[in-house]
Every structure is written in structure tokens, then in C-alpha cells.
Short mmCIF file of C-alpha atoms in Angstrom, two decimals:
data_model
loop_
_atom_site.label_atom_id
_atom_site.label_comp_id
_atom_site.label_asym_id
_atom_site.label_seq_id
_atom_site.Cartn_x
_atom_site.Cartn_y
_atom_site.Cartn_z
CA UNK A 2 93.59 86.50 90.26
CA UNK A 3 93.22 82.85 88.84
CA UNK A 4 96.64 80.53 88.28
CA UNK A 5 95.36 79.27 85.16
CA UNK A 6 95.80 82.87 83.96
CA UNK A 7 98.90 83.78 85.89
CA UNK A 8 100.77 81.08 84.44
CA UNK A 9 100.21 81.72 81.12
CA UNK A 10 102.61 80.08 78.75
CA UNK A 11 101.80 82.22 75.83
CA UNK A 12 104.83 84.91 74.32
CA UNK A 13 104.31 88.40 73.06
CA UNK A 14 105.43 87.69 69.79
CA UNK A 15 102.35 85.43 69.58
CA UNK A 16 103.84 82.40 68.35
CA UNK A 17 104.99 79.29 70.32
CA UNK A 18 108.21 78.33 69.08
CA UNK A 19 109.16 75.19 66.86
CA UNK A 20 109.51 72.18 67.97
CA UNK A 21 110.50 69.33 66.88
CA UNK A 22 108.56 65.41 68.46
CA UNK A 23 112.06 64.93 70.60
CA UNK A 24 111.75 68.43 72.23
CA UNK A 25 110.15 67.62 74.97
CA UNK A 26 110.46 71.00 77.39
CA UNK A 27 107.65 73.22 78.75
CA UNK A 28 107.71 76.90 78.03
CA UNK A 29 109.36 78.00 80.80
CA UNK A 30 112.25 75.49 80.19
CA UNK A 31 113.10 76.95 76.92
CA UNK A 32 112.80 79.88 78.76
CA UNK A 33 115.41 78.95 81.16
CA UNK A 34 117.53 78.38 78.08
CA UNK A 35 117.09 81.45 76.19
CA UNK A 36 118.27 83.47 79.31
CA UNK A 37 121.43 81.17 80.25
CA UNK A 38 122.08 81.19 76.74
CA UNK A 39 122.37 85.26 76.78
CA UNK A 40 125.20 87.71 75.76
CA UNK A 41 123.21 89.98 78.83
CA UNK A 42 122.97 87.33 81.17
CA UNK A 43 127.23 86.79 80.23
CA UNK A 44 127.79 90.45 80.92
CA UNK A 45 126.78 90.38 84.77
CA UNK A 46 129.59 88.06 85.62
CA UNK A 47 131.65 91.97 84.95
CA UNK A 48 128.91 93.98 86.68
CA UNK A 49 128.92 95.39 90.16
CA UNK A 50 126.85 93.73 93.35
CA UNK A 51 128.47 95.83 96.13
CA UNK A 52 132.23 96.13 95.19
CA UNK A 53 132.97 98.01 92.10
CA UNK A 54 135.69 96.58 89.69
CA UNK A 55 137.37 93.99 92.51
CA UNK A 56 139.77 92.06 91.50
CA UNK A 57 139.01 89.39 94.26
CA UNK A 58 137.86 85.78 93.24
CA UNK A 59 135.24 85.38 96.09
CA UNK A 60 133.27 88.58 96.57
CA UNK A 61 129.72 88.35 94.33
CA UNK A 62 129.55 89.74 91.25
CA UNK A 63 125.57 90.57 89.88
CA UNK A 64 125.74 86.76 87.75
CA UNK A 65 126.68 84.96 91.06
CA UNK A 66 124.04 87.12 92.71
CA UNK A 67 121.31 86.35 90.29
CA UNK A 68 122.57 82.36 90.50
CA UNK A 69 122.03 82.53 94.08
CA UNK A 70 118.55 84.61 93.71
CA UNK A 71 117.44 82.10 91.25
CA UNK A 72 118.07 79.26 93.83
CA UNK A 73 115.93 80.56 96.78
CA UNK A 74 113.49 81.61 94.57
CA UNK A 75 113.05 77.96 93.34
CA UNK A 76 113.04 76.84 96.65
CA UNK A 77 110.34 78.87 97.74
CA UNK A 78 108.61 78.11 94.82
CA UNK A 79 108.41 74.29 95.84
CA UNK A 80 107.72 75.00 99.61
CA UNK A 81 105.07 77.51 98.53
CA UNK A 82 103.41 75.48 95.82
CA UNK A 83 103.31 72.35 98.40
CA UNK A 84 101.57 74.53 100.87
CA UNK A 85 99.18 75.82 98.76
CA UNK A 86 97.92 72.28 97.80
CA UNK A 87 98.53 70.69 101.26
CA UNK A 88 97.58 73.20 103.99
CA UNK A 89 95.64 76.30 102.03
CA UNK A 90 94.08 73.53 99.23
CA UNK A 91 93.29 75.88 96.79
CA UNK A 92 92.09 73.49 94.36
CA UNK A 93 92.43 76.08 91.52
CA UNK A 94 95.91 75.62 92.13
CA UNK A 95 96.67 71.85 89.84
CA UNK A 96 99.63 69.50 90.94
CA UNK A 97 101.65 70.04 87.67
CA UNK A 98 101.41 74.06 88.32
CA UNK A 99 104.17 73.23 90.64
CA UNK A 100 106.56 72.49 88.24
CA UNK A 101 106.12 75.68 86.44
CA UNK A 102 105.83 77.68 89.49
CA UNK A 103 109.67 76.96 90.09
CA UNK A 104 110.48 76.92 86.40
CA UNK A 105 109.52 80.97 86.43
CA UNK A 106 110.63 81.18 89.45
CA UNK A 107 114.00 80.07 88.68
CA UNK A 108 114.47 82.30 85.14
CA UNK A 109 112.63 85.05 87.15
CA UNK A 110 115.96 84.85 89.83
CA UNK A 111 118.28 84.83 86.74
CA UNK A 112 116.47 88.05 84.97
CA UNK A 113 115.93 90.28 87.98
CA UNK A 114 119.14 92.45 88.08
CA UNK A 115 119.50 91.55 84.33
CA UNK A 116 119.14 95.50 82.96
CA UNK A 117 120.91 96.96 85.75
CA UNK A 118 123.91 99.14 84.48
CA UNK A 119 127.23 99.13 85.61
CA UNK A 120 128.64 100.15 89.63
CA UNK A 121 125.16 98.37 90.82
CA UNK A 122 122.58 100.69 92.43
CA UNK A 123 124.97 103.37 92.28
CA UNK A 124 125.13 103.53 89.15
CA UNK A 125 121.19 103.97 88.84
CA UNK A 126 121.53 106.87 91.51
CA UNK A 127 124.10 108.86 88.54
CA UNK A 128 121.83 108.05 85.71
CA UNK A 129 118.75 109.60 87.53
CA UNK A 130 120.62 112.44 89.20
CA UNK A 131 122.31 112.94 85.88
CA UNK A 132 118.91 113.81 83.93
CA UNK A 133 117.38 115.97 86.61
CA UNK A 134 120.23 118.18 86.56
CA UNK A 135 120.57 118.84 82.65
CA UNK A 136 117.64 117.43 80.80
CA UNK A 137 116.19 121.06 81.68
CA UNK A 138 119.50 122.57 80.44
CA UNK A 139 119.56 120.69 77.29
CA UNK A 140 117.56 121.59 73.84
CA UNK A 141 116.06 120.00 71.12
CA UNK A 142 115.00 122.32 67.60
CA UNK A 143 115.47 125.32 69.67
CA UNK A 144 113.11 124.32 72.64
CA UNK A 145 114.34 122.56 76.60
CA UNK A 146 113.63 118.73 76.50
CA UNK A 147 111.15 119.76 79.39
CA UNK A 148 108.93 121.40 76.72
CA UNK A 149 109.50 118.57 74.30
CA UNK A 150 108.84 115.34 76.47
CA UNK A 151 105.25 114.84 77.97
CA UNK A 152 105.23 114.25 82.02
CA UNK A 153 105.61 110.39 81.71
CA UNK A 154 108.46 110.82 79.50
CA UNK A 155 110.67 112.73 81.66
CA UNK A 156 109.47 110.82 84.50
CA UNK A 157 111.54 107.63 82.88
CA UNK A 158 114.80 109.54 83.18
CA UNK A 159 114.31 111.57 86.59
CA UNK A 160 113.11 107.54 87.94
CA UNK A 161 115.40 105.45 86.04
CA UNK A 162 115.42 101.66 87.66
CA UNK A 163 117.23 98.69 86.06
CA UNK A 164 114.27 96.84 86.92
CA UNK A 165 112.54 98.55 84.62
CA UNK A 166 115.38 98.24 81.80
CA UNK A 167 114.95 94.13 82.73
CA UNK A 168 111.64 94.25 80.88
CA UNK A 169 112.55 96.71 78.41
CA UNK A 170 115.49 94.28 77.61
CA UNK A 171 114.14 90.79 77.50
CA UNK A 172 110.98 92.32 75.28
CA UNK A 173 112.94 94.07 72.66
CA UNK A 174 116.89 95.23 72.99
CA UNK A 175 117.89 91.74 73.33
CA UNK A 176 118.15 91.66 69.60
CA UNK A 177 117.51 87.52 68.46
CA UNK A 178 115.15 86.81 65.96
CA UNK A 179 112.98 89.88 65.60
CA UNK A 180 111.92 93.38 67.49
CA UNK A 181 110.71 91.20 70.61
CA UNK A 182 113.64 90.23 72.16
CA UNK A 183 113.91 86.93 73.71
CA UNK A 184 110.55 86.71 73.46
CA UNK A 185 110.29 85.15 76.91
CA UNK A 186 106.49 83.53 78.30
CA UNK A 187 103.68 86.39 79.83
CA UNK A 188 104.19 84.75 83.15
CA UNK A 189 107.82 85.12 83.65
CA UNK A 190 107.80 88.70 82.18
CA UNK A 191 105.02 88.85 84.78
CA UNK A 192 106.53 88.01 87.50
CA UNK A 193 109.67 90.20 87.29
CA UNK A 194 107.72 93.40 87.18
CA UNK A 195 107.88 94.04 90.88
CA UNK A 196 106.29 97.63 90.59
CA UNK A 197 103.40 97.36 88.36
CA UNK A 198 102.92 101.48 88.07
CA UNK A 199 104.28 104.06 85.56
CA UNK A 200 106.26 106.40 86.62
CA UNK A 201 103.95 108.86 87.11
CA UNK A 202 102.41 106.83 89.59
CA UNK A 203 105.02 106.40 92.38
CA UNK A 204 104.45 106.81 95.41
CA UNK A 205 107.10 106.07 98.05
CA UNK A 206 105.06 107.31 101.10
CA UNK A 207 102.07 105.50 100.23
CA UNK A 208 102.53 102.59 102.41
CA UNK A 209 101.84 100.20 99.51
CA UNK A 210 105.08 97.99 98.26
CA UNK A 211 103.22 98.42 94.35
CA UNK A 212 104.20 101.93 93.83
CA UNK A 213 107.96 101.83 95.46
CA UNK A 214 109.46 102.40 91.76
CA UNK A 215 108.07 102.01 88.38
CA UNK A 216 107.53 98.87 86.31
CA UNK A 217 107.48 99.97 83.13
CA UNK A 218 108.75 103.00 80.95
CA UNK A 219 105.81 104.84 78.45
CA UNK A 220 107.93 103.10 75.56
CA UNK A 221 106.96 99.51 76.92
CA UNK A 222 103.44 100.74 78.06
CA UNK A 223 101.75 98.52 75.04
CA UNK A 224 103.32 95.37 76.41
CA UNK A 225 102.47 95.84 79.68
CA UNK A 226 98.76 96.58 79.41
CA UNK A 227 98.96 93.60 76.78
CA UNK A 228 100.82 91.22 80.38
CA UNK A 229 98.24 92.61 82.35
CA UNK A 230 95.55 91.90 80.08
CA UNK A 231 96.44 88.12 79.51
CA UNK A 232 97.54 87.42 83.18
CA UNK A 233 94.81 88.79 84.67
CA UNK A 234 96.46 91.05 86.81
CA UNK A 235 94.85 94.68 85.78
CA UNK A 236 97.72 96.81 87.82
CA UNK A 237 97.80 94.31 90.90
CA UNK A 238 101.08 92.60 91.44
CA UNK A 239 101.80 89.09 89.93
CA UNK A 240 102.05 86.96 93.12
CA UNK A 241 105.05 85.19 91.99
CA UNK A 242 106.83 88.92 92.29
CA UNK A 243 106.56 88.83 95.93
CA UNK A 244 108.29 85.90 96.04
CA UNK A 245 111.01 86.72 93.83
CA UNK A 246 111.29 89.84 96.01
CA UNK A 247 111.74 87.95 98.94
CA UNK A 248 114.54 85.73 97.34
CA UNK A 249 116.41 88.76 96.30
CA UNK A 250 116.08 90.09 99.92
CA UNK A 251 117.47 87.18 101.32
CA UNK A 252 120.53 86.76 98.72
CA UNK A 253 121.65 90.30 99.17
CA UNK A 254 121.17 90.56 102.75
CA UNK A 255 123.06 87.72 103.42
CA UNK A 256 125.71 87.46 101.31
CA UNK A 257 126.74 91.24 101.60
CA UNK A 258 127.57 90.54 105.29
CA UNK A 259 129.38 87.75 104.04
CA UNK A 260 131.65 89.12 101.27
CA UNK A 261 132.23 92.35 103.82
CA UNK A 262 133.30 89.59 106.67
CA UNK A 263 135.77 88.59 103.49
CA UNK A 264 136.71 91.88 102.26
CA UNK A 265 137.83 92.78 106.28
CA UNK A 266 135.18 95.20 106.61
CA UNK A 267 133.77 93.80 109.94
CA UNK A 268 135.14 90.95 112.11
CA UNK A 269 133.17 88.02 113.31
CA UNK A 270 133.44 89.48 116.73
CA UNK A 271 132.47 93.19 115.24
CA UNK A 272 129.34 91.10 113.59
CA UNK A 273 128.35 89.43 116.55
CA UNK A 274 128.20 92.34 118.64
CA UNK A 275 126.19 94.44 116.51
CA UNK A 276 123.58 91.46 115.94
CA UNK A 277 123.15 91.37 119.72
CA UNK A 278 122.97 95.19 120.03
CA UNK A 279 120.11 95.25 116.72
CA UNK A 280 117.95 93.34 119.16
CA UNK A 281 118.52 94.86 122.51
CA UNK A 282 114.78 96.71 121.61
CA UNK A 283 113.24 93.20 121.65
CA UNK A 284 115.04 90.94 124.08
CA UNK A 285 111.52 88.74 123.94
CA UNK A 286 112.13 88.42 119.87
CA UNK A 287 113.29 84.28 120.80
CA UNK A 288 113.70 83.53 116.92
CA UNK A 289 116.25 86.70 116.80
CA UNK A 290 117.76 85.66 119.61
CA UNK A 291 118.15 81.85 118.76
CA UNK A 292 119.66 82.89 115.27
CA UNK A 293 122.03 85.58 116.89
CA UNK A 294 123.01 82.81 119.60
CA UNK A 295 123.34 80.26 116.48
CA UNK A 296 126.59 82.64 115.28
CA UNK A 297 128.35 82.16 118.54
CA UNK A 298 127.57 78.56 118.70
CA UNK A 299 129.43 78.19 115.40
CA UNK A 300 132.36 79.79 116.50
CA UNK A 301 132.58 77.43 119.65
CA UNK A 302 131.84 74.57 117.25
CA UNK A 303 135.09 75.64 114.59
CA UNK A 304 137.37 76.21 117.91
CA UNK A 305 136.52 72.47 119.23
CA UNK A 306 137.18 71.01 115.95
CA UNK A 307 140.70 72.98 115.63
CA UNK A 308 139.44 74.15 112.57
CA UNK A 309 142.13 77.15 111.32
CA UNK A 310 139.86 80.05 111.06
CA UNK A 311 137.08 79.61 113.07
CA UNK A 312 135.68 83.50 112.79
CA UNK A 313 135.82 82.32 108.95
CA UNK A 314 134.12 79.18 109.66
CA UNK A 315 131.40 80.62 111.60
CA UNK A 316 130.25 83.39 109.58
CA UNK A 317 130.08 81.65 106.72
CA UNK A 318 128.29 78.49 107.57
CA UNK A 319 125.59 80.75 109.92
CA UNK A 320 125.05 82.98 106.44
CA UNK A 321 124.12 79.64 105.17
CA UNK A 322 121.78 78.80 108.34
CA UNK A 323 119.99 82.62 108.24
CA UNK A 324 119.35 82.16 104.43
CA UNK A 325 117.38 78.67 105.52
CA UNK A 326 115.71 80.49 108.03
CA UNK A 327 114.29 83.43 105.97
CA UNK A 328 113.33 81.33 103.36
CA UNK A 329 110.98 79.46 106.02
CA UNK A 330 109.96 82.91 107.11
CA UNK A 331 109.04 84.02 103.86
CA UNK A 332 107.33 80.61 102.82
CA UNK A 333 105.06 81.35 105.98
CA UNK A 334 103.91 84.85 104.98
CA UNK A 335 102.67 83.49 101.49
CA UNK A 336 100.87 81.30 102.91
CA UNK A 337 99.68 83.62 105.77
CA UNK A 338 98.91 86.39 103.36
CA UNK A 339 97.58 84.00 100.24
CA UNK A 340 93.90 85.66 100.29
CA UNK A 341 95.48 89.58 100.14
CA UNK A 342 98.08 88.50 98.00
CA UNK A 343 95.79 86.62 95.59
CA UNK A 344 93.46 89.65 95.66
CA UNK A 345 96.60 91.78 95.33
CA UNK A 346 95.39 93.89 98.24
CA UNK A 347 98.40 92.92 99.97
CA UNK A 348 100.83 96.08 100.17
CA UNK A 349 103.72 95.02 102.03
CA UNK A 350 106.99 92.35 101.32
CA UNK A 351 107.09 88.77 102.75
CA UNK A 352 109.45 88.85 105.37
CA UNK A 353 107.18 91.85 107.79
CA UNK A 354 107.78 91.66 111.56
CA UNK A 355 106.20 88.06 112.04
CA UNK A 356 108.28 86.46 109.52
CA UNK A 357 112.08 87.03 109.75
CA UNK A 358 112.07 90.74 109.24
CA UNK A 359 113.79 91.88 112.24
CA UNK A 360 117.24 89.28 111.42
CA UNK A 361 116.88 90.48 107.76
CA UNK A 362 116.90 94.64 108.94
CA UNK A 363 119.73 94.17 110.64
CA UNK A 364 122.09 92.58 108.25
CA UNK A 365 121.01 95.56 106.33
CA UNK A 366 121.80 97.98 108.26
CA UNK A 367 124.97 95.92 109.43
CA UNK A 368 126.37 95.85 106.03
CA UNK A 369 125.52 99.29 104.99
CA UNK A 370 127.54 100.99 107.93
CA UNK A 371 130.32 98.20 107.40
CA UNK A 372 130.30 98.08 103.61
CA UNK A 373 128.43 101.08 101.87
CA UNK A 374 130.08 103.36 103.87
CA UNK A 375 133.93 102.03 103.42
CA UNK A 376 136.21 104.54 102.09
CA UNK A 377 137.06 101.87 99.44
CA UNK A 378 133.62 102.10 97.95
CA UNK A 379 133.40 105.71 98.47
CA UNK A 380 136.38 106.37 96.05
CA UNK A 381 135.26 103.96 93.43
CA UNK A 382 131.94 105.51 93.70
CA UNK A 383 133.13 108.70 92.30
CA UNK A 384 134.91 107.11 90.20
CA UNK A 385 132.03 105.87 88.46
CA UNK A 386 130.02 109.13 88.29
CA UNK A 387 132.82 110.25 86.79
CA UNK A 388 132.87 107.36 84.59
CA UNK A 389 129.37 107.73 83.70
CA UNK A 390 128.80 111.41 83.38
CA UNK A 391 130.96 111.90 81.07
CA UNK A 392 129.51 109.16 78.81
CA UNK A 393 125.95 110.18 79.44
CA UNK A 394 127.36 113.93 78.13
CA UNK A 395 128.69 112.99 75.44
CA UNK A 396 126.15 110.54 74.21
CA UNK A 397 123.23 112.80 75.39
CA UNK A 398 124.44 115.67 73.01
CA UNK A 399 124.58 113.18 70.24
CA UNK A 400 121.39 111.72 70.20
CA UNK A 401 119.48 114.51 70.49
CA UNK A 402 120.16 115.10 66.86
CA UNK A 403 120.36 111.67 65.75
CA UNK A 404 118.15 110.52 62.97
CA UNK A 405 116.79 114.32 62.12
CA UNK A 406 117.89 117.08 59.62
CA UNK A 407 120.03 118.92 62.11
CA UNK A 408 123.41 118.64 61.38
CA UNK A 409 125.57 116.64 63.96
CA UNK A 410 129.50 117.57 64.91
CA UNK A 411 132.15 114.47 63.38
CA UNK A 412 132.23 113.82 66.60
CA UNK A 413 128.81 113.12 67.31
CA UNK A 414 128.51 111.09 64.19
CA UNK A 415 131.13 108.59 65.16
CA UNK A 416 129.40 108.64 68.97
CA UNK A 417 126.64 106.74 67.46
CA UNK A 418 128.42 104.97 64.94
CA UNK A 419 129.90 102.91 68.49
CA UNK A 420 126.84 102.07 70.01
CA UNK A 421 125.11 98.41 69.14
CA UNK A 422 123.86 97.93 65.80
CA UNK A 423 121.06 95.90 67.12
CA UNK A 424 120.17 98.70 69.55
CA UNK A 425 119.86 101.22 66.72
CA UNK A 426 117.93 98.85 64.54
CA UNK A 427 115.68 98.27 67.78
CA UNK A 428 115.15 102.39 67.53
CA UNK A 429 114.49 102.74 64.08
CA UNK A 430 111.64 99.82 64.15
CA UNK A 431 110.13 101.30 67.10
CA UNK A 432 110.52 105.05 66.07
CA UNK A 433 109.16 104.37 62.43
CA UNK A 434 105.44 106.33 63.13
CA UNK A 435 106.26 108.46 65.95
CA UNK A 436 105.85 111.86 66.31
CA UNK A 437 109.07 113.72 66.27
CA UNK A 438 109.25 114.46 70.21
CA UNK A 439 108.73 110.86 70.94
CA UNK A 440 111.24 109.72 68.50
CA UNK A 441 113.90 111.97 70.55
CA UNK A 442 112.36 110.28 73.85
CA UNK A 443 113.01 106.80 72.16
CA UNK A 444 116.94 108.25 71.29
CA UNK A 445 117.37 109.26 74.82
CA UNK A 446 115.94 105.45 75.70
CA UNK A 447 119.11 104.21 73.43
CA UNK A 448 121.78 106.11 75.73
CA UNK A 449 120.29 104.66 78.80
CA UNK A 450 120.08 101.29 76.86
CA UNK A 451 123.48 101.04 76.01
CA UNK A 452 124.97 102.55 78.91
CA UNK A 453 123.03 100.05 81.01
CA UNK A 454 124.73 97.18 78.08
CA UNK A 455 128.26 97.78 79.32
CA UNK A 456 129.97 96.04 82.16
CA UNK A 457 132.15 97.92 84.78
CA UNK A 458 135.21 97.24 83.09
CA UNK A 459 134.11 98.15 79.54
CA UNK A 460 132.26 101.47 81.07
CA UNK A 461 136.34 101.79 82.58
CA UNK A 462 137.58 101.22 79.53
CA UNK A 463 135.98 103.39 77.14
CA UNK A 464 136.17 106.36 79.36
CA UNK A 465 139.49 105.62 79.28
CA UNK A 466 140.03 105.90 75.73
CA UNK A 467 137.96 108.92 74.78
CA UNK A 468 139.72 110.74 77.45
CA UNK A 469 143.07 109.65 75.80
CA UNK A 470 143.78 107.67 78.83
CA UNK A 471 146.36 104.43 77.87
CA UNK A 472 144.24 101.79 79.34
#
């Protein structure tokens, strides 16, 4: 793969915007606008990252999340961009491609978790689960969906992933000027495809990172053989992904220890024992051992001072120290890796058993015991499936017979008379030649689509009010 072509500047729509002599911003800087600028990118200040619907002021919602992923990913950007001129001297790579390495890096961190729908992962988990168990039950002109949707089709539903939705968003549902969205540059929509297969092509066992998850749903399949075909990436992965992978990684690893320390999930001293008992299998790891040993010394520190809260203190100044760390780890690996991942024969993340991986598996598993499995976030948990299969019935049924002949319950009608204009006007210009089993494919797309619009607390809310519930 070539920079020159990985950084392409050009947009889908095919047209560079206007600009007047005093506008004096690259690509990816208007970029950076469009997405800030966002009703979407507004929506995930209300949208889960671990705790569903809290009411606290400090815990991370998916917008402070994204802030925070967008701000390593930078970083590494720079680090990794230096490196690559100073110690690998790739002389492909030009000293201004620097600049727009952390530009797309930086609206890549802001985009990632962008069409994720509400109650976080979770809520991805319903979704899929939902469509395996009734898209066989449900029919369309007398025949099961399974008859009426090819293989790929069905495989969108049965694999749903709001990284998928991201793309599906930014390139048309985000509704500004025309059918193409924001209309964002190749190389940013490049970079936050982290799974550049089809959903037919998953393979979690293979081994290889590029077929974890899907990139792309059949409905976006023309725009991403159209990305892969001007970034000259022909199914590899962009290496920018990687790194944006690796940011996201070290934001969510970190910082759900951190808000679980807050929420009084786990104790500093409950944290510092299970660090030291994560690494009792490799007592000669020394850079585990340093940063486990860094925790304590923090503590010490805070109770020298007299500082009030010195479990408080510690934890969340050595969150701050582990990020630093990882990002250094993860800077490393690029480099290490550069060849394989410029090649895109590289199959695994950045932070692997060399490079910070061991400190960054067990904050995972640390805050999944502590945190994933609290009773608090078990109850709101079913909470939201309840929340969202009831919507996904009731909008299901109605779509089905949306926009045909069939005759649709008052009901049904004023179903789809609630979701987004712009959504519906994104279905009709995309359904306008289609065949009539890929139009009802493309009205299933615009339940998904607006489901994954709504924040917790609207999700809450409507459920609330069909059910006759006085919010």
C-alpha cells in the first residue's frame, strides 16, 4: 500500500467542497468540522459506554469516550508519523503527511462508536439476537424473510455491529446536503473500517484481526469497493485502522477501571491486588511489574502529601500513567510491524505480548468481573432488551409492508410516520430500482437505522409512551 493513495483527500460525492480564498483548511480539517458540527456526534453525549442511563456527572458517556479516543489516536499519529520518517525513513512517507495523519486520526477517534445504538455493546448483542430468533418467524407476501433475503442480507442482521452502522451513517443517513451524508474524505472513511470483510466473510477463529466482524453491510458494498479502489487497499486493512484500534483499546481499558474505581465497584486495594495476582504467571514480565508497582507508589505518594483520598488519588493519576505507557507500546509495534502492516499481512492488534498487552488484558478482565458483572448493570441490561425488543417488534412488523400494496394496520402507518424524515427519504432514493426483496432488506436497514439514532434516554422514553407508561 502507498501513502500517497491512503491519504487520499478525495469524497464520494466527487466534488471538493467550496471554498472561498480565506478558507484556508485541508480536507481533513473540514472534516473535523463536519463531524463536531453533527446532530449524531451530539447524541453520544446520551448514549451508553459501560453504565446505562447514570445519572452520575463523572462516569464516561460514548461522546467523552470518543473525545478521549480521538486524543490518543492523535498522539499516536504524531509519534508514529515521526518514526516513520526518523527511524524506519520511508521516504514515500512526505513531512506534511504528518499533519494529515493526525487530522484523520483525530475525526477517525470522534467517528468510531458514532453508529453504535443505545445501552453500548449490549445493545448490539439484542439487535443481533433479536433477528436470529424471528427473522425466520416473520413473512413477507406470504413467504419467511429467510426465503426472501439472499445469504449476505440476512447475514447484516444475524452480525449487526455499530461499526458497521458508522460507515453506513457518515456515507448516507446523516442527511446534509444530498444522499451522501457528510460526505467525509476516502481516507478517513478508510480508516474507520476496522474489518474490511462482508459479513459473509467472518471468521472469528481464523487467527486474522481482518475478519473479527464485518465492515460493511451489502447496502454500502458500492462504496466500499469504490474506498478500496481509490485507497489502494483491495480488502487489506487501512493502516491507520490499527492505530485507531489501538487508541480505542487503550481509552476503554483504562477508563472503565477508572469510572468502576468511581462507581465503588472495586477499591484501590481490591485493584491492586488483582493487578499483582494477573501477573503472578510472569513474575519476569519487569514492565508489568514496574507499572503494577507504579499504583502502589502513588498511593504512598497521596498519603505523604496528606492528600484526602489517596486510594482516589492514586487510581486516577496511575490510569493516566498506564494510558502513556500503552500508547508507547503501541507506537513501538507500528513501527515494529510497518513492513506486514504496510503489506496488510499483518493479522493481529498493536498492543500483542511485546508491546503492553499483558497490562492492557488485565484491566480487561479486571473491569469485566468488577463492572460487567455488577448486579446494577445486570438489571439495566434487561431493561434494555426489554426496551429494545419491543421497539424492534413493533417496527419490524411495520416495515415489512412499508412502501408496497399490502395494506398496513393504523397502527403501523403511524409507526413509520415517527421515524426520521431524512431516514425515509434516504430509503426511497436508495430503494428507487431495486428489486422488491431488496427494497424490504433496505426497510429492515431503516429499523436498525433509527433504532441505532436514538439515545438511551429517548429509547426510555418512547417505550415508555407506547406502553402507556407516564414518563
Amino acid at each position: 500500500m502507498e501513502w500517497e493513495k491512503l491519504l487520499c483527500s478525495d469524497r464520494i460525492r466527487g466534488v471538493k467542497a467550496k471554498t472561498n480564498g480565506n478558507d484556508l483548511r485541508t480536507e481533513f480539517e473540514k472534516d473535523y468540522h463536519r463531524i463536531i458540527g453533527s446532530a449524531s456526534f451530539r447524541r453520544l453525549q446520551d448514549k451508553t459506554q459501560v453504565f446505562p442511563l447514570d445519572k452520575s456527572d463523572f462516569v464516561r458517556t460514548r461522546l467523552t469516550h470518543s473525545l478521549e479516543v480521538s486524543s490518543f489516536a492523535k498522539s499516536m499519529g504524531q509519534n508514529i508519523s515521526r518514526k516513520i520518517m526518523s527511524v524506519i525513513r520511508d521516504e514515500s512517507f512526505l513531512p506534511e503527511y504528518q499533519i494529515d495523519v493526525c487530522d484523520i486520526l483525530q475525526c477517525a477517534g470522534l467517528l468510531h462508536d458514532i453508529g453504535n445504538p443505545p445501552f453500548g455493546h449490549f445493545g448490539e448483542t439484542v439487535i443481533r439476537d433479536w433477528f436470529v430468533k424471528n427473522m425466520p418467524q416473520l413473512c413477507f407476501q406470504g413467504k419467511p424473510l429467510t426465503e426472501c433475503l439472499n445469504e449476505q442480507m440476512q447475514n447484516d442482521f444475524y452480525h449487526f455491529e455499530g461499526n458497521t452502522q458508522a460507515l453506513r451513517l457518515v456515507t448516507k443517513l446523516h442527511y446534509l446536503v444530498d444522499a451522501h451524508g457528510m460526505n467525509l474524505t476516502k481516507a478517513l472513511l478508510g480508516t474507520i473500517i476496522k474489518y474490511p470483510v462482508s459479513s459473509l466473510e467472518i471468521d472469528k477463529k481464523s487467527g486474522d484481526i481482518h475478519t473479527k466482524k464485518m465492515g460493511y453491510y451489502y447496502a454500502e458494498r458500492d462504496i466500499f469497493k469504490d474506498l478500496q479502489e481509490s485507497l489502494g487497499t483491495h480488502g487489506r486493512r487501512h493502516p491507520l485502522a490499527f492505530v485507531l484500534e489501538a487508541a480505542d483499546d487503550i481509552a476503554y481499558k483504562t477508563a472503565d477501571i477508572e469510572d468502576a474505581f468511581k462507581k465503588g465497584c472495586i477499591s484501590y486495594y481490591q485493584l491492586l491486588e488483582e493487578l499483582r495476582r494477573f501477573g503472578e504467571d510472569e513474575p519476569e514480565n519487569e514492565d508489568y511489574q514496574q507499572i503494577v508497582n507504579q499504583l502502589e507508589r502513588k498511593y504512598n505518594q497521596a498519603v505523604e502529601r496528606g492528600i484526602q483520598k489517596p486510594d482516589a488519588y492514586a487510581v486516577q493519576n496511575w490510569i493516566v500513567l498506564v494510558q502513556g505507557k500503552l500508547i508507547f507500546h503501541a507506537t513501538d509495534s507500528f513501527v515494529e510491524h510497518y513492513d506486514e502492516i504496510m503489506a496488510g499481512t499483518y493479522q493481529k492488534e498493536l498492543l500483542t505480548k511485546e508491546h503492553g498487552k499483558k497490562i492492557a488484558d488485565a484491566l480487561g478482565d479486571i473491569a469485566y468481573r468488577y463492572a460487567f458483572t455488577s448486579a446494577p448493570i445486570y438489571k439495566l441490561e434487561i431493561a434494555a432488551e426489554t426496551i429494545l425488543n419491543s421497539l424492534l417488534d413493533k417496527y419490524v412488523n411495520a416495515a415489512i409492508n412499508y412502501d408496497t400494496d399490502v395494506a398496513m394496520t393504523v397502527v403501523q402507518v403511524k409507526l413509520m410516520a415517527l421515524l426520521s424524515d431524512n431516514y425515509k427519504t434516504i430509503y426511497q432514493i436508495y430503494s428507487k430500482d431495486c428489486d422488491e426483496y431488496e427494497k424490504l432488506y433496505l426497510r429492515l436497514l431503516l429499523v436498525t437505522d433509527s433504532i441505532c439514532g436514538m439515545t438511551d434516554s429517548h429509547a426510555k422514553r418512547l417505550y415508555q409512551e407506547f406502553c402507556g407508561i407516564e414518563v
